Short mmCIF file of C-alpha atoms in Angstrom, two decimals:
data_model
loop_
_atom_site.label_atom_id
_atom_site.label_comp_id
_atom_site.label_asym_id
_atom_site.label_seq_id
_atom_site.Cartn_x
_atom_site.Cartn_y
_atom_site.Cartn_z
CA MET H 28 -10.16 -7.35 -5.07
CA LEU H 29 -7.97 -10.52 -2.96
CA LYS H 30 -8.64 -8.44 0.23
CA GLN H 31 -11.84 -7.03 -0.40
CA ALA H 32 -12.52 -10.85 -0.98
CA LEU H 33 -11.17 -11.90 2.72
CA ALA H 34 -13.12 -8.94 4.12
CA GLN H 35 -15.83 -10.62 3.13
CA ASN H 36 -15.20 -14.35 4.50
CA GLY H 37 -11.51 -14.46 5.84
CA LEU H 38 -11.54 -18.18 4.08
CA ILE H 39 -9.48 -19.84 2.11
CA ALA H 40 -10.47 -22.90 0.87
CA ILE H 41 -7.23 -25.26 0.35
CA LEU H 42 -8.79 -28.03 -2.26
CA ARG H 43 -5.42 -30.07 -2.15
CA GLY H 44 -6.24 -33.45 -4.28
CA LEU H 45 -9.27 -32.08 -5.86
CA ARG H 46 -9.59 -33.61 -9.11
CA PRO H 47 -11.32 -32.31 -12.39
CA THR H 48 -14.50 -34.09 -12.68
CA GLU H 49 -15.44 -32.78 -8.68
CA ALA H 50 -14.21 -29.43 -9.27
CA ALA H 51 -17.47 -27.90 -9.76
CA ALA H 52 -19.51 -29.29 -7.49
CA ILE H 53 -17.42 -28.89 -4.85
CA GLY H 54 -16.60 -25.12 -5.36
CA GLU H 55 -20.19 -24.65 -5.91
CA VAL H 56 -21.23 -25.79 -2.29
CA LEU H 57 -18.27 -23.99 -1.14
CA TYR H 58 -19.69 -20.66 -2.69
CA SER H 59 -23.07 -21.46 -1.52
CA ALA H 60 -21.27 -21.84 1.84
CA GLY H 61 -19.84 -18.49 2.05
CA PHE H 62 -16.56 -19.27 0.60
CA ARG H 63 -15.10 -16.25 -2.05
CA VAL H 64 -11.64 -17.40 -1.97
CA ILE H 65 -10.66 -21.34 -3.59
CA GLU H 66 -7.31 -22.63 -4.01
CA VAL H 67 -6.43 -25.50 -6.02
CA PRO H 68 -2.79 -26.68 -5.27
CA LEU H 69 -0.61 -27.97 -8.14
CA ASN H 70 0.40 -31.09 -6.57
CA SER H 71 -2.96 -32.15 -6.89
CA PRO H 72 -4.33 -34.33 -10.25
CA GLU H 73 -4.51 -31.87 -13.07
CA PRO H 74 -4.50 -28.68 -10.98
CA TYR H 75 -5.07 -26.73 -14.08
CA GLU H 76 -8.08 -28.12 -15.87
CA SER H 77 -9.72 -28.04 -12.57
CA ILE H 78 -8.59 -24.15 -11.97
CA ARG H 79 -10.43 -23.78 -15.34
CA ILE H 80 -13.29 -25.43 -14.76
CA LEU H 81 -13.78 -23.72 -10.99
CA ARG H 82 -13.03 -20.23 -12.82
CA SER H 83 -15.77 -20.95 -15.66
CA THR H 84 -18.28 -22.42 -13.00
CA LEU H 85 -18.14 -19.79 -10.08
CA PRO H 86 -19.45 -16.27 -10.04
CA ALA H 87 -17.28 -13.20 -10.73
CA ASP H 88 -16.74 -12.40 -7.19
CA CYS H 89 -15.00 -15.82 -5.92
CA LEU H 90 -11.11 -15.75 -6.37
CA ILE H 91 -9.56 -18.92 -8.01
CA GLY H 92 -6.22 -19.35 -7.46
CA ALA H 93 -3.47 -21.95 -7.15
CA GLY H 94 -1.28 -23.24 -4.24
CA THR H 95 2.59 -25.11 -4.05
CA VAL H 96 3.67 -22.43 -6.90
CA LEU H 97 7.26 -23.39 -7.02
CA THR H 98 8.33 -21.74 -10.67
CA PRO H 99 7.89 -18.81 -12.58
CA GLU H 100 6.51 -21.00 -15.36
CA GLN H 101 3.73 -22.70 -13.18
CA VAL H 102 2.82 -18.38 -12.66
CA GLU H 103 2.20 -17.99 -16.50
CA GLN H 104 0.68 -21.50 -16.36
CA VAL H 105 -2.12 -20.42 -13.70
CA LYS H 106 -3.05 -17.51 -15.27
CA ALA H 107 -3.44 -19.07 -18.82
CA ALA H 108 -5.88 -21.18 -16.80
CA GLY H 109 -7.83 -18.86 -15.45
CA GLY H 110 -6.01 -18.32 -11.84
CA GLN H 111 -5.93 -15.13 -10.11
CA VAL H 112 -4.37 -16.09 -6.71
CA ILE H 113 -0.75 -17.28 -6.53
CA VAL H 114 -0.37 -18.96 -3.38
CA MET H 115 2.85 -20.37 -2.28
CA PRO H 116 4.86 -22.25 0.62
CA HIS H 117 7.64 -20.42 0.55
CA SER H 118 8.78 -16.86 -0.38
CA ASP H 119 11.37 -17.39 -3.50
CA PRO H 120 11.35 -13.53 -5.02
CA LYS H 121 11.68 -15.03 -8.77
CA VAL H 122 8.11 -16.52 -8.20
CA LEU H 123 6.59 -13.33 -6.38
CA ARG H 124 7.87 -11.23 -9.28
CA ALA H 125 6.49 -13.40 -11.70
CA ALA H 126 3.25 -13.35 -10.37
CA LYS H 127 3.47 -9.31 -9.87
CA ALA H 128 4.49 -8.89 -13.46
CA ALA H 129 1.36 -11.34 -14.39
CA GLY H 130 -0.73 -8.97 -12.54
CA LEU H 131 -1.73 -11.60 -9.97
CA PHE H 132 -2.76 -11.22 -6.38
CA LEU H 133 -0.05 -12.87 -4.17
CA SER H 134 -0.03 -14.66 -0.97
CA PRO H 135 3.56 -15.93 -0.39
CA GLY H 136 4.29 -18.49 2.67
CA VAL H 137 6.19 -16.81 5.54
CA ALA H 138 7.75 -18.25 8.79
CA THR H 139 9.89 -15.27 10.34
CA PRO H 140 10.01 -11.36 10.33
CA THR H 141 12.47 -10.94 8.05
CA GLU H 142 10.50 -12.91 5.46
CA ALA H 143 7.32 -11.51 6.16
CA PHE H 144 9.04 -8.30 5.22
CA ALA H 145 10.45 -8.68 2.02
CA ALA H 146 7.38 -10.47 0.99
CA LEU H 147 5.62 -7.12 1.32
CA ALA H 148 8.39 -5.14 -0.45
CA GLU H 149 7.56 -7.65 -3.48
CA GLY H 150 4.49 -6.76 -3.38
CA ALA H 151 2.58 -9.33 -1.36
CA ASP H 152 -1.52 -8.76 -0.80
CA VAL H 153 -1.78 -11.05 2.01
CA LEU H 154 1.04 -12.97 4.03
CA LYS H 155 0.34 -16.93 4.48
CA MET H 156 1.57 -18.46 8.01
CA PHE H 157 2.99 -21.45 7.43
CA PRO H 158 3.07 -23.80 9.55
CA ALA H 159 0.63 -22.37 11.62
CA GLU H 160 1.06 -25.37 14.29
CA GLN H 161 4.48 -24.08 14.52
CA MET H 162 4.32 -20.52 15.22
CA GLY H 163 0.25 -19.81 17.29
CA PRO H 164 -1.40 -16.68 18.29
CA ALA H 165 1.80 -15.14 20.46
CA VAL H 166 3.70 -15.35 17.37
CA VAL H 167 0.94 -12.93 15.51
CA LYS H 168 0.66 -10.54 17.67
CA ALA H 169 4.39 -10.14 17.87
CA TRP H 170 4.52 -9.61 14.18
CA LEU H 171 1.47 -7.79 13.91
CA ALA H 172 3.45 -4.97 16.56
CA VAL H 173 6.22 -4.44 13.94
CA LEU H 174 4.66 -5.15 10.24
CA PRO H 175 2.69 -2.31 8.22
CA ALA H 176 -0.81 -1.18 9.99
CA GLY H 177 -3.23 -3.25 7.45
CA THR H 178 -1.33 -6.52 6.98
CA ILE H 179 -3.18 -9.40 6.27
CA LEU H 180 -1.81 -12.33 8.25
CA ALA H 181 -3.39 -15.89 7.16
CA PRO H 182 -2.30 -18.72 8.63
CA VAL H 183 -2.66 -22.25 7.53
CA GLY H 184 -2.23 -25.50 8.59
CA GLY H 185 -4.11 -27.13 11.52
CA ILE H 186 -6.87 -24.98 12.12
CA THR H 187 -10.07 -25.84 13.17
CA PRO H 188 -13.27 -24.48 13.61
CA ASP H 189 -12.63 -24.76 17.28
CA ASN H 190 -9.25 -23.00 17.35
CA MET H 191 -9.92 -19.95 15.32
CA GLN H 192 -10.86 -17.49 18.35
CA VAL H 193 -7.18 -17.53 19.56
CA PHE H 194 -5.69 -16.38 16.37
CA ILE H 195 -8.79 -13.99 15.72
CA ASP H 196 -8.04 -12.18 19.04
CA ALA H 197 -4.22 -11.77 17.98
CA GLY H 198 -5.18 -10.35 15.22
CA VAL H 199 -5.94 -12.74 12.14
CA LYS H 200 -8.02 -11.00 9.53
CA GLY H 201 -7.96 -14.88 7.21
CA PHE H 202 -7.03 -18.57 7.46
CA GLY H 203 -6.12 -20.97 4.60
CA LEU H 204 -8.69 -24.08 5.23
CA GLY H 205 -7.05 -27.72 4.06
CA SER H 206 -7.52 -31.28 5.10
CA GLY H 207 -10.21 -29.93 8.34
CA LEU H 208 -12.14 -28.83 4.95
CA PHE H 209 -11.82 -30.92 2.25
CA LYS H 210 -9.90 -34.41 1.74
CA PRO H 211 -9.88 -36.18 -1.31
CA GLY H 212 -12.48 -38.89 -1.57
CA MET H 213 -15.41 -36.47 0.30
CA THR H 214 -18.55 -35.91 -1.15
CA PRO H 215 -19.54 -32.64 -2.15
CA ASP H 216 -22.89 -32.83 1.04
CA GLN H 217 -19.36 -33.88 3.52
CA VAL H 218 -17.89 -30.48 2.41
CA ALA H 219 -20.56 -28.37 2.42
CA ALA H 220 -21.28 -29.81 6.11
CA ASN H 221 -17.44 -28.53 7.11
CA ALA H 222 -17.86 -25.53 5.08
CA LYS H 223 -20.56 -24.52 6.78
CA ALA H 224 -19.03 -25.23 10.35
CA TYR H 225 -16.29 -23.39 9.30
CA VAL H 226 -18.09 -20.09 8.23
CA ALA H 227 -20.16 -20.45 11.53
CA ALA H 228 -17.68 -20.31 13.38
CA TRP H 229 -15.82 -17.43 11.55
CA ASN H 230 -18.79 -15.40 11.74
CA ALA H 231 -19.65 -15.95 15.34
CA LEU H 232 -16.19 -15.06 16.00
CA ARG H 233 -15.66 -11.75 13.90
#
């Protein structure tokens, strides 16, 4: 289902710093703009409550997940809150296995081909290339030449509507969007405008 959601719209909203009181309104404008995967990093205020609110507010075809997941215990807490996707900055095998055992979708962070192959062997659904600023489209192209056919690489870090083209040309099928989409303190209208700009760029380039 994660791959299906990204096939519909390859943009993943990363809502670092989201507060529960704004979760419903921000989630609704993102869904209206076309986002179908939304992630609340666990270093946000009361992240499990925000995940609960998003899951209860948005339609079933929108996957809700947690980012910056660092321990197997956090995986269980995410599942209990209704989260469906585990996103990590790294590829700790203990966390990968906990996520798969819990029946959750999995997007670990990878920065080398060795990490990418190891994460796929553990059942990763989507590989988060992090930080994207360090790697760039040439690395994407090189990785995709050797990774299994159908592997989804999603660069995260510094992605803007203006620099998506070079990554898509290299074979990228998705992006994680952070501060260019949402920062703490933004109004729903501001997030909606950012979301529409990203979706318009994505649709034009795809």
